[in-house]
Coordinates of C-alpha atoms in Angstrom, one line a residue:
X1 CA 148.5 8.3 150.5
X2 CA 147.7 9.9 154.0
X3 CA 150.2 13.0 152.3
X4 CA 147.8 13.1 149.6
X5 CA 145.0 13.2 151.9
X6 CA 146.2 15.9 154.2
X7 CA 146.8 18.0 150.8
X8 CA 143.2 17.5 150.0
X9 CA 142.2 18.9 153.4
X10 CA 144.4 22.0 153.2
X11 CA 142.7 22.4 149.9
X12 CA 139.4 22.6 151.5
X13 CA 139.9 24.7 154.3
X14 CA 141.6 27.1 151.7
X15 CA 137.6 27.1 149.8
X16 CA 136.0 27.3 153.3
X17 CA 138.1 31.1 154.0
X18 CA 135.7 34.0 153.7
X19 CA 136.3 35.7 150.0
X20 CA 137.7 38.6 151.8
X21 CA 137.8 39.2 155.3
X22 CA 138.0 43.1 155.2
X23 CA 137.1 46.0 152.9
X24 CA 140.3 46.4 151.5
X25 CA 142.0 42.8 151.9
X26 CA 143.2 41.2 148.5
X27 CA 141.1 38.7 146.8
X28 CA 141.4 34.8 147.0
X29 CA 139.5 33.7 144.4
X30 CA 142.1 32.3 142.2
X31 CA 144.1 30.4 145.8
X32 CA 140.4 28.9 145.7
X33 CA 140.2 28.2 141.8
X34 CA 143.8 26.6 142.3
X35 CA 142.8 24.5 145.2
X36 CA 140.1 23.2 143.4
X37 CA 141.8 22.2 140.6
X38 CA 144.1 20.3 142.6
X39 CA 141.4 18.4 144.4
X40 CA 139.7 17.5 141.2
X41 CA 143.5 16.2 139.4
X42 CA 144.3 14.5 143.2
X43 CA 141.2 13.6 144.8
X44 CA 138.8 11.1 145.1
X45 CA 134.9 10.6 144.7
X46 CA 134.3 11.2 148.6
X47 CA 135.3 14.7 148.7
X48 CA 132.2 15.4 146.7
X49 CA 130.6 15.9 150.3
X50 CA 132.7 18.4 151.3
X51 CA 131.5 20.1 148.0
X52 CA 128.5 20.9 147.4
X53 CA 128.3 23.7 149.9
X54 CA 130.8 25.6 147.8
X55 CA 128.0 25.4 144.6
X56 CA 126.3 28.5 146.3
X57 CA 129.7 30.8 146.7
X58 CA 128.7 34.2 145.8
X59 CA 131.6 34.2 143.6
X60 CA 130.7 32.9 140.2
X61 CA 133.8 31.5 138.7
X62 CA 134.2 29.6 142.2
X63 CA 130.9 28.0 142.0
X64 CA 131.6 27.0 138.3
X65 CA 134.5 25.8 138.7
X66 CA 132.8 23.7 141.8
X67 CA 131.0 22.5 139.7
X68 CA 133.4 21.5 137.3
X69 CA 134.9 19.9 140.2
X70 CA 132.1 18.1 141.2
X71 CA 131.6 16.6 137.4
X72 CA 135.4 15.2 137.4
X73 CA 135.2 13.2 140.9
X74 CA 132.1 11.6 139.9
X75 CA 133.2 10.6 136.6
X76 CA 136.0 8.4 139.2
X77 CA 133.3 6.4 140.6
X78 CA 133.2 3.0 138.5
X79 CA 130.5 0.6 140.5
X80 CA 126.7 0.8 141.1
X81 CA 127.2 0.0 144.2
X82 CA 130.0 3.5 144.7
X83 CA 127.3 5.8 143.4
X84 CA 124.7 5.5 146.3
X85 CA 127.4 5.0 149.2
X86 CA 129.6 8.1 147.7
X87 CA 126.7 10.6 147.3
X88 CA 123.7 9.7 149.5
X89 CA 124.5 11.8 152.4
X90 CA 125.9 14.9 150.2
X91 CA 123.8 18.3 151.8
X92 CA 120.9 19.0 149.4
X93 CA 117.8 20.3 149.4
X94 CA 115.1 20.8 147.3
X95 CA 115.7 24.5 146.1
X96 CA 118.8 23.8 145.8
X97 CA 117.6 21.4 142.6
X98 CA 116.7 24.7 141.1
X99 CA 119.6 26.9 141.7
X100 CA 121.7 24.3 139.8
X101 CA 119.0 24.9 136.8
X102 CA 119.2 28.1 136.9
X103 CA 123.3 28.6 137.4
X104 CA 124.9 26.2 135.7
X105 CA 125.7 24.3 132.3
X106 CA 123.3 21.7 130.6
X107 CA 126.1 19.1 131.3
X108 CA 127.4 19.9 135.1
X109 CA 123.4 20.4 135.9
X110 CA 122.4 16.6 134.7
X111 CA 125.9 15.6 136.7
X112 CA 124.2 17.6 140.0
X113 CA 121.0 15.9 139.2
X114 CA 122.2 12.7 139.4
X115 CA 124.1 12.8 142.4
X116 CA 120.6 14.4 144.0
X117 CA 118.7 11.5 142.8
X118 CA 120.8 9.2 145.0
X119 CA 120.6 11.5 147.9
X120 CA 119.4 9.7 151.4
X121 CA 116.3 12.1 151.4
X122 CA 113.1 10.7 149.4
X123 CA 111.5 14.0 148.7
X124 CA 115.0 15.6 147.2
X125 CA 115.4 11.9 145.2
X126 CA 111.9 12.5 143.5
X127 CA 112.3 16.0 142.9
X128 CA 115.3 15.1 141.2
X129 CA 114.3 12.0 139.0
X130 CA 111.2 14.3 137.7
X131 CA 113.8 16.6 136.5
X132 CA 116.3 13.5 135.0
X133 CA 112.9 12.9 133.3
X134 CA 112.7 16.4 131.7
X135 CA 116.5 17.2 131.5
X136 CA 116.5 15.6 127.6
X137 CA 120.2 13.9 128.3
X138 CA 121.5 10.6 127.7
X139 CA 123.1 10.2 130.9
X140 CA 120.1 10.7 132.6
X141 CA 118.7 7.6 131.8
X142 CA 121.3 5.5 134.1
X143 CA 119.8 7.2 137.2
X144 CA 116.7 6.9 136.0
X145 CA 116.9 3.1 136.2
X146 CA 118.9 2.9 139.4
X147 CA 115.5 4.9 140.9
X148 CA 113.0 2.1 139.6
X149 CA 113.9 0.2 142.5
X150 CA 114.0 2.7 145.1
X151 CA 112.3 1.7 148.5
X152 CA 110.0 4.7 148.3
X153 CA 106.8 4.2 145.8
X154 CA 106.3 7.9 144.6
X155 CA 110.3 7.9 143.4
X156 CA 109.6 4.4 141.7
X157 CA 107.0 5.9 140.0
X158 CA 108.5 8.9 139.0
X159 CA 111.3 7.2 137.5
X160 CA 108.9 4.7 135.5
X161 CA 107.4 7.8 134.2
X162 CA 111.1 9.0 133.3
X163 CA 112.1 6.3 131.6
X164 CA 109.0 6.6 129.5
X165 CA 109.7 9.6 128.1
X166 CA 113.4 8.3 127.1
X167 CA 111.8 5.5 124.9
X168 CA 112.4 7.5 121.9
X169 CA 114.6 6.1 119.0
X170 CA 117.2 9.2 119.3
X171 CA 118.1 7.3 122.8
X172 CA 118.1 4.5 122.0
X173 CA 121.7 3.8 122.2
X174 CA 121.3 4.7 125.6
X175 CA 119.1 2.3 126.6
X176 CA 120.9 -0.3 125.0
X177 CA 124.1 0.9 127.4
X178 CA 122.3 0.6 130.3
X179 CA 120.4 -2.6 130.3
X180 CA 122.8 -4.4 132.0
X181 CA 122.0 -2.4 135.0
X182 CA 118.3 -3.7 134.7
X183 CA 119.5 -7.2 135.1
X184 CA 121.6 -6.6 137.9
X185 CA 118.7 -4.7 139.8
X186 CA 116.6 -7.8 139.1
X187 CA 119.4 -10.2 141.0
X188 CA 120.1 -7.6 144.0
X189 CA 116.9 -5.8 144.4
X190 CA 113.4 -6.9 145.7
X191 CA 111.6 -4.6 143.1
X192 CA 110.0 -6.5 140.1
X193 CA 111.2 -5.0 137.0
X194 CA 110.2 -7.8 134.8
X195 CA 107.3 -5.4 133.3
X196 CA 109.7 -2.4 132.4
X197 CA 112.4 -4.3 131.1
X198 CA 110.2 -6.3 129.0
X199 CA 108.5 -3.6 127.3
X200 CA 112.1 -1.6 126.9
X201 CA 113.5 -5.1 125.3
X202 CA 110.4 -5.2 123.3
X203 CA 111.0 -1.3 122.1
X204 CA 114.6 -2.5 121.3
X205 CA 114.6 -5.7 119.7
X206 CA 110.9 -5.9 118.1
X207 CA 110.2 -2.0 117.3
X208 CA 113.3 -1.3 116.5
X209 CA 114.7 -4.6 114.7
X210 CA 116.3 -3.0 111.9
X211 CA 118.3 -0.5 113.3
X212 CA 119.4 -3.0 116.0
X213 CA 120.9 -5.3 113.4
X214 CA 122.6 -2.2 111.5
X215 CA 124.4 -1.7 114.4
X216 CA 124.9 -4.7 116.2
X217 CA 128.3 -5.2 115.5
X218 CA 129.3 -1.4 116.9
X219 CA 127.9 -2.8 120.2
X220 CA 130.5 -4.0 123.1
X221 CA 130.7 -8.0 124.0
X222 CA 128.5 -7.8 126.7
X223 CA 125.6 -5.8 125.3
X224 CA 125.6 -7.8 121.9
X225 CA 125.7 -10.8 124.6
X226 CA 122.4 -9.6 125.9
X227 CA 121.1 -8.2 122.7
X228 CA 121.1 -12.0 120.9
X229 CA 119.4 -13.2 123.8
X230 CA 116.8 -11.3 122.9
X231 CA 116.8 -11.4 119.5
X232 CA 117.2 -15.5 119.6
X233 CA 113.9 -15.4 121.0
X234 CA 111.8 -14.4 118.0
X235 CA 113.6 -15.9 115.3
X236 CA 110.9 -17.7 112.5
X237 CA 113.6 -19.0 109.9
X238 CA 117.4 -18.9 109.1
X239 CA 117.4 -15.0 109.0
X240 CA 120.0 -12.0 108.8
X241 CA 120.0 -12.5 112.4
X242 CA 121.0 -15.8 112.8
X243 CA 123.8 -15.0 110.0
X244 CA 124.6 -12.1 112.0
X245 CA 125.5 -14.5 115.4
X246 CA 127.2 -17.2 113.3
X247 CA 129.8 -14.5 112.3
X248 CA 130.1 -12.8 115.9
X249 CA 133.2 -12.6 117.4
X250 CA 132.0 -13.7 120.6
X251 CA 131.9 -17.3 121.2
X252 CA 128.5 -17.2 123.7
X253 CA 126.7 -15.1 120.8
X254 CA 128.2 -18.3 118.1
X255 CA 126.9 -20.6 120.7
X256 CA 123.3 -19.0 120.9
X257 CA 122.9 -19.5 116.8
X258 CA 123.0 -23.6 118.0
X259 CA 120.1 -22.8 119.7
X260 CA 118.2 -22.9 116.4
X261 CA 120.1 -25.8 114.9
X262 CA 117.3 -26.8 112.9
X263 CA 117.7 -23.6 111.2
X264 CA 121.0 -24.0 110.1
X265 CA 122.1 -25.5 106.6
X266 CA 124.8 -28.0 106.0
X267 CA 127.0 -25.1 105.4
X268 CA 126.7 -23.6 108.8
X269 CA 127.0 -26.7 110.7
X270 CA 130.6 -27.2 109.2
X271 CA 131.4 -23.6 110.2
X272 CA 130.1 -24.5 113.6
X273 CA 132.7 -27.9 113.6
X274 CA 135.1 -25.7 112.6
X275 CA 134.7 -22.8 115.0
X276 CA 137.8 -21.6 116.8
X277 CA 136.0 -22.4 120.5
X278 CA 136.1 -25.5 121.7
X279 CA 132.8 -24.9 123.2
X280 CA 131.1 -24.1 119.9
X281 CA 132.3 -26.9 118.6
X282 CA 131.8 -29.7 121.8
X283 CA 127.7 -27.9 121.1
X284 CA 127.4 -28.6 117.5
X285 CA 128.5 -32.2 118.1
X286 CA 125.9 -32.2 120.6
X287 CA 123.4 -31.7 118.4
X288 CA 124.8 -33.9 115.3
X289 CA 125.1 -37.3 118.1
X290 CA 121.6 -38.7 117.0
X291 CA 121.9 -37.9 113.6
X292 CA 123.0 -40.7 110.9
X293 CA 126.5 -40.7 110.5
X294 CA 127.9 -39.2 113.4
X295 CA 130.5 -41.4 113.8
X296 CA 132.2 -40.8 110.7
X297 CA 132.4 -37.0 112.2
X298 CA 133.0 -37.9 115.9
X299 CA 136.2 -39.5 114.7
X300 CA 137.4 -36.4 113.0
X301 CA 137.4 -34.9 116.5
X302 CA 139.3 -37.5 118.1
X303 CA 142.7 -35.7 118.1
X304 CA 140.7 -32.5 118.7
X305 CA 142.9 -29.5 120.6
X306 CA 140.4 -29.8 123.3
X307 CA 140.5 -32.2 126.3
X308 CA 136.4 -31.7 126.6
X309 CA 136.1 -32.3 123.0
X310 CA 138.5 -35.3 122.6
X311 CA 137.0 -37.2 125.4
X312 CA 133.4 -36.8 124.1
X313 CA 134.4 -38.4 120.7
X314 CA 136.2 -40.9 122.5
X315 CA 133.0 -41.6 124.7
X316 CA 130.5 -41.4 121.8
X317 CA 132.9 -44.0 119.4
X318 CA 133.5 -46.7 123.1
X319 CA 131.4 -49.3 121.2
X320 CA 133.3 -49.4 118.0
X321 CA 136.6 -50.9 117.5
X322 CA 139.0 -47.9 117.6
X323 CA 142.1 -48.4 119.2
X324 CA 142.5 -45.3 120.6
X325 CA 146.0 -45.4 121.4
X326 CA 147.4 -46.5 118.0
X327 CA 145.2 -44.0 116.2
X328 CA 146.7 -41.2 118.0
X329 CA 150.3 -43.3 116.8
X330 CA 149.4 -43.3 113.4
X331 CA 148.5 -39.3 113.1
X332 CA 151.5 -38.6 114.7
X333 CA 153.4 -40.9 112.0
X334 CA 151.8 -39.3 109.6
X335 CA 152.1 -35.7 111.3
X336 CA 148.4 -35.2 111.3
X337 CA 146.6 -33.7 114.4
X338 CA 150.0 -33.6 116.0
X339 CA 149.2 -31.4 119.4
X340 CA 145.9 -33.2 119.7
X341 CA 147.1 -36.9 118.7
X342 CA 149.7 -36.2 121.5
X343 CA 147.7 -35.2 124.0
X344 CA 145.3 -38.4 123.3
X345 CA 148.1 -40.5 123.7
X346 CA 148.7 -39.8 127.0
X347 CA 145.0 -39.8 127.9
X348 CA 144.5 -43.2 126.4
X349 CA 148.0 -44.5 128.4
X350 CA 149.9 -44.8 125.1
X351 CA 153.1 -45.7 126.9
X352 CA 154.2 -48.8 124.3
X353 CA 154.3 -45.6 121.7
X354 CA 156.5 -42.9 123.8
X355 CA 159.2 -43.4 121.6
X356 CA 157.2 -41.0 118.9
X357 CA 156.8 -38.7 121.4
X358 CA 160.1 -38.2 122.1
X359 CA 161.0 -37.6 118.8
X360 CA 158.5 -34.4 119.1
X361 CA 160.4 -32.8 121.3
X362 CA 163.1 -31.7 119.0
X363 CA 159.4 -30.5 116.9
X364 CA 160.6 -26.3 115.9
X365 CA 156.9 -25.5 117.1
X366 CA 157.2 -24.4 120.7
X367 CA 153.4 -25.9 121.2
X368 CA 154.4 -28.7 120.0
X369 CA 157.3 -29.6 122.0
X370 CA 155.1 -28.6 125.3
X371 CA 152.4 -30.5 124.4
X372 CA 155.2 -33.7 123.2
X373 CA 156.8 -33.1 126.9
X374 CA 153.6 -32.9 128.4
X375 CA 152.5 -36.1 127.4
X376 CA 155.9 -37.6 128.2
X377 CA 154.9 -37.0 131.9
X378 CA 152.7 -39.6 131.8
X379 CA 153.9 -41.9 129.2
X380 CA 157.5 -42.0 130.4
X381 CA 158.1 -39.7 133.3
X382 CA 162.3 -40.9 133.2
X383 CA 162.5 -39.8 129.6
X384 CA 160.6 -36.5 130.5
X385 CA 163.2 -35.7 133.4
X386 CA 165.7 -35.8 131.4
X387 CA 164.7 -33.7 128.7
X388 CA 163.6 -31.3 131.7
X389 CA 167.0 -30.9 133.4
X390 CA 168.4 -30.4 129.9
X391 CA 165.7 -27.6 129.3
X392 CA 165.5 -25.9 133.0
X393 CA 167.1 -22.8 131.3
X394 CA 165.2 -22.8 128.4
X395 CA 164.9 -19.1 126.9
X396 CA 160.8 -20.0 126.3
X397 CA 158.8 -19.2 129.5
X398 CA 155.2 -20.9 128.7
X399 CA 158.0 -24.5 128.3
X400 CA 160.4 -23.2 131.5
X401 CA 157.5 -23.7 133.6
X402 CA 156.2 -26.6 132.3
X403 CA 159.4 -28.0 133.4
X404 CA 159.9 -26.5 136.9
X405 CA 156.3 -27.7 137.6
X406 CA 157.2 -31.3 136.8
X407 CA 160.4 -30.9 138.6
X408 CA 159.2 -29.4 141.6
X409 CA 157.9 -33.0 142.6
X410 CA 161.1 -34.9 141.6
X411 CA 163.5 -32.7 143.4
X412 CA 166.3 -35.1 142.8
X413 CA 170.3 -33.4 144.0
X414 CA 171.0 -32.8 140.4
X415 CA 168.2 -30.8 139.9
X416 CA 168.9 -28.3 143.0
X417 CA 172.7 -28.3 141.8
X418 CA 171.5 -27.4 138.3
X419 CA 169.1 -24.5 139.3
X420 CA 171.1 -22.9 141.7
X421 CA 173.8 -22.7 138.9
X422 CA 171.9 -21.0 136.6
X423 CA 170.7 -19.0 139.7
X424 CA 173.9 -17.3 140.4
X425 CA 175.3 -17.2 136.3
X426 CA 171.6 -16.3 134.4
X427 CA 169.8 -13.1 133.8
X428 CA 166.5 -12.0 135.5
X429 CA 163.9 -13.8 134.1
X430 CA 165.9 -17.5 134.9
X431 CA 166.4 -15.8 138.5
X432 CA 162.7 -15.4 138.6
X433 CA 162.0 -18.8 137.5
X434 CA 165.0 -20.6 139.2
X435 CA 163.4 -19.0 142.4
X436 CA 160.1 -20.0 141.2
X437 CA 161.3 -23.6 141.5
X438 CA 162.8 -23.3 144.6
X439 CA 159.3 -21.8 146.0
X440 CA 157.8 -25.1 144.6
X441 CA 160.1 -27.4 146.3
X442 CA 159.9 -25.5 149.7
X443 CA 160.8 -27.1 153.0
X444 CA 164.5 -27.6 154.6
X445 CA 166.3 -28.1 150.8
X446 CA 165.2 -25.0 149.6
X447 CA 165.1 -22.1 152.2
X448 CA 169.0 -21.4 151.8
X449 CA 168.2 -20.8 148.5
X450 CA 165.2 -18.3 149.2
X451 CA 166.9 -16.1 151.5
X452 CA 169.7 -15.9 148.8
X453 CA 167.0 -14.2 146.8
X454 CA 166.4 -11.5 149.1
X455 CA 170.2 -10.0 148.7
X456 CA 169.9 -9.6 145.1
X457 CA 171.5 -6.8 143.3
X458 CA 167.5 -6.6 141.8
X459 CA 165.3 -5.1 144.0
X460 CA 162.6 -7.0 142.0
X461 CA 164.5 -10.2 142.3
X462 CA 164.9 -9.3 146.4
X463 CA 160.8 -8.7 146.2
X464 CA 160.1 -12.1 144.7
X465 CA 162.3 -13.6 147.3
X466 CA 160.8 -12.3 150.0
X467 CA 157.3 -12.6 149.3
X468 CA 158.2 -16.8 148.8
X469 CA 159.7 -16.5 151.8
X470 CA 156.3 -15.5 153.4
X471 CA 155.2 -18.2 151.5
X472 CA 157.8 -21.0 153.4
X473 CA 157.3 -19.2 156.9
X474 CA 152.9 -20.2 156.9
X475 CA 154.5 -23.6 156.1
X476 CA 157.0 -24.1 158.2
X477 CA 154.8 -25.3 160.9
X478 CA 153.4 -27.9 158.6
X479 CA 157.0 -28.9 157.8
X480 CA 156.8 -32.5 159.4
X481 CA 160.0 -34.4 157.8
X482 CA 163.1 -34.2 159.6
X483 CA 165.8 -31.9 158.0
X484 CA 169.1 -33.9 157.1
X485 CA 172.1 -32.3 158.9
X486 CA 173.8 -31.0 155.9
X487 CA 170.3 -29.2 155.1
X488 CA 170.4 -27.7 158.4
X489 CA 174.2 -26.7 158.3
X490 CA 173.7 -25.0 154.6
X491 CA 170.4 -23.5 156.1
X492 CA 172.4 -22.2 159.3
X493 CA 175.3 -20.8 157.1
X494 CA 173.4 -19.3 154.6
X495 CA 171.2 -17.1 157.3
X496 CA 174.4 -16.1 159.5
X497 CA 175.6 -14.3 155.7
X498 CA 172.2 -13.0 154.2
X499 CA 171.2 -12.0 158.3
X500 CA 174.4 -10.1 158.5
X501 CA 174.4 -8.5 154.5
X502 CA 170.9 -7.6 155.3
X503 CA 171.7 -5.3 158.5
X504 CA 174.3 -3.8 156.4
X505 CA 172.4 -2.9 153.3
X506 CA 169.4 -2.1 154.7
X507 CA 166.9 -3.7 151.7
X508 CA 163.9 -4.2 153.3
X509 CA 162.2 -2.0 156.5
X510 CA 162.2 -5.2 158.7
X511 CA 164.9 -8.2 158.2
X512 CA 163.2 -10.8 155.8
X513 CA 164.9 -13.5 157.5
X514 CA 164.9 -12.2 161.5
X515 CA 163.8 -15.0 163.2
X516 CA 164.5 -17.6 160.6
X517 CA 167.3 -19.2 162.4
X518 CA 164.1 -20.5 165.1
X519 CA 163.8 -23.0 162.5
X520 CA 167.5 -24.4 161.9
X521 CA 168.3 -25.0 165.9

């Protein structure tokens, strides 16, 4: 990084040489066009200071491609909060807003205008968000909005007056874009923009309700997110609109259409019950618990896949004479809500029924088998070691660490044995988990087996080693237990070889383990 950055300077003082420094000396225009093209592929959004006093070369195709410059670096800066600290102290005056109209492109002159309207002086902001207002451009409109909050009145009101004169239906798209900026202003600033943005949501979603629901769809998550919230809030009857939610992709803009529940026909409210989000569907129950009936469809959701959604039907059905734990038997007999009825057998302490969990764990469904060892934990932890110790190496991840989790806290001898095996005999991924393990169990049984990691013929293997190992240093003063003498023997042993391969090889800039032998005295 600090090469790049002394590149970047060379660059610059290469722009800030005279064009020629004698009648007859050669020209440097294209060492300067080169040296800007390399700061705009290399450089960063800050060098936009050093800049702008190369916009006003009195060469032409250096100023243009200045510009140019100027237009690439700002499209790098990706936060409200980069715009003002990047460009608010950037050298520009007031004419200067009018040599950019007058020398360069439509396009690089809204880019200039925009970085002027966030410039640290208030007379240079105004005179630049009265010509945002004028400049007909989309991207105007985004600095139009950041200047409705600005601390100085005759800006703010410029910019209301801008934003005006965007409230035309050929922008807005724009507007849509940009009203999540609104809503952040109105958390960080002090400004009320409650007015502005009303009347813009109103020009959106009221005005211009048909075009809105054309296009919804072709809207990003977020802005559809927004965009239902306002539309929810003038809906008269079971409409396109509420159709249109129903059928989003989004789960919060589903969850909005319960808002009108008593909208919605019977048709719907299955749809709802049905939805793929467990939130959607924990709502809609909501909203059915008074209704006659209810328990008939609260014990459909008994073996639900959600935890939230399983409990609530349990809670809601308390008073009725469900026994919860041989329901979740008998789907499970009948392989009926299998992951859920599994799940609510260990929830409901199910432990006279283990025995048909078990048999799940041979299920070909890698869910299922999780979810069957899962519940196992808690319904018979001896039957669930074993199958883990049997399935340490197992070639699926999501179930390997599943398993190292639960053995990390029953870290019998047979375990460490086992791991360390497939340590030195697997490929990388059991490495990474076998280490992983290892990391869980921590203190005086498995530091030997950390600093093995950090001699790995993998360098991404020696990595992972020696960030755990980071990990076990913070806790070693927290390591209260005794070591046993053969742990601090293997410990001892293991550092004298991986101490003495490290200052051989070389791996890391510092010795990983340099010090560790403190610990093992």
């Amino acid at each position: 990084m600090k090469q790049q950055e002394m590149e970047i300077w060379r660059y610059l003082e290469v722009l800030r040489l005279p064009n020629k420094t004698w009648l007859f000396s050669k020209d440097n225009t294209e060492e300067k066009i080169d040296a800007l093209t390399k700061i705009a592929h290399d450089g960063y959004p800050s060098i936009i200071y050093n800049l702008m006093e190369f916009l006003k070369n009195d060469n032409k195709e250096i100023r243009e491609t200045t510009s140019k410059t100027i237009a690439h670096l700002f499209n790098k800066i990706d936060s409200k909060k980069g715009y003002y600290d990047t460009l608010k102290d950037c050298a520009i005056s007031k004419s200067d807003l009018d040599f950019y109209e007058a020398n360069f492109p439509k396009e690089q002159y809204v880019v200039l205008l925009a970085i002027s309207s966030l410039n640290r002086t208030g007379y240079v902001r105004e005179r630049a968000v009265k010509k945002l207002s004028q400049v007909d451009s989309p991207r105007a409109i985004q600095f139009l909005i950041y200047r409705l909050a600005d601390w100085v009145l005759p800006v703010r009101k410029a910019a209301l007056n801008g934003i005006a004169n965007y409230k035309t239906t050929d922008y807005i798209d724009s507007l849509i874009e940009h009203l999540p900026i609104f809503e952040w202003l109105q958390k960080v600033e002090r400004t009320d923009l409650s007015g502005v943005y009303k009347d813009i949501v109103e020009f959106i979603a009221s005005r211009n309700r048909a075009y809105l629901i054309d296009n919804f769809n072709k809207y990003p998550d977020k802005l559809r997110i927004i965009l239902a919230r306002h539309i929810s809030s003038s809906l008269s009857d079971y409409s396109q609109e509420l159709k249109l939610f129903l059928n989003d992709k989004h789960f919060l803009i589903r969850t909005i259409a319960i808002s009108h529940f008593d909208k919605l026909g019977q048709a719907e409210i299955e749809q709802l019950l049905n939805d793929n989000s467990a939130h959607v569907r924990l709502q809609t129950l909501y909203c059915l618990k008074n209704r006659d009936g209810f328990e008939t469809i609260a014990r459909k959701f008994l073996a639900d896949s959600s935890a939230t959604v399983r409990h609530f039907a349990r809670f809601t059905l308390k008073q009725s004479n469900i026994e919860f734990a041989k329901f979740y038997n008998e789907n499970l007999q009948a392989t009926f809500q299998v992951i859920g009825s599994l799940s609510g057998l260990s929830e409901t302490n199910g432990k006279q029924y283990s025995e048909i969990v078990r048999s799940y764990l041979g299920d070909r469904q890698l869910s299922v088998k999780k979810t069957a060892f899962l519940a196992l934990c808690k319904l018979d932890e001896e039957s669930a070691y074993a199958f883990a110790l049997a399935n340490l190496d197992s070639p699926y991840l999501g179930l390997r660490n599943v398993i190292i989790e639960f053995l990390s806290h029953i870290p019998r001898r047979e375990v460490l044995t086992k791991a360390r095996s497939f340590y030195d005999k697997e490929n990388y991924t059991i490495k990474k988990s076998m280490l992983k393990l290892f990391n869980r169990v921590g203190g005086w049984t498995a530091i030997p087996d950390l600093m093995i990691g950090t001699i790995d013929e993998n360098e991404n293997i020696r990595q992972l080693a020696f960030g755990y190992l980071q990990i076990w240093r913070a806790r070693a003063a927290r390591l209260f237990a005794t070591p046993k003498q053969g742990e601090i023997e293997r410990a001892k042993q293991v550092f004298d070889f991986v101490n003495e391969i490290h200052e051989d090889k070389q791996y890391f800039e510092t010795n990983p383990v340099e010090g560790l032998n403190f610990y093992f005295k």
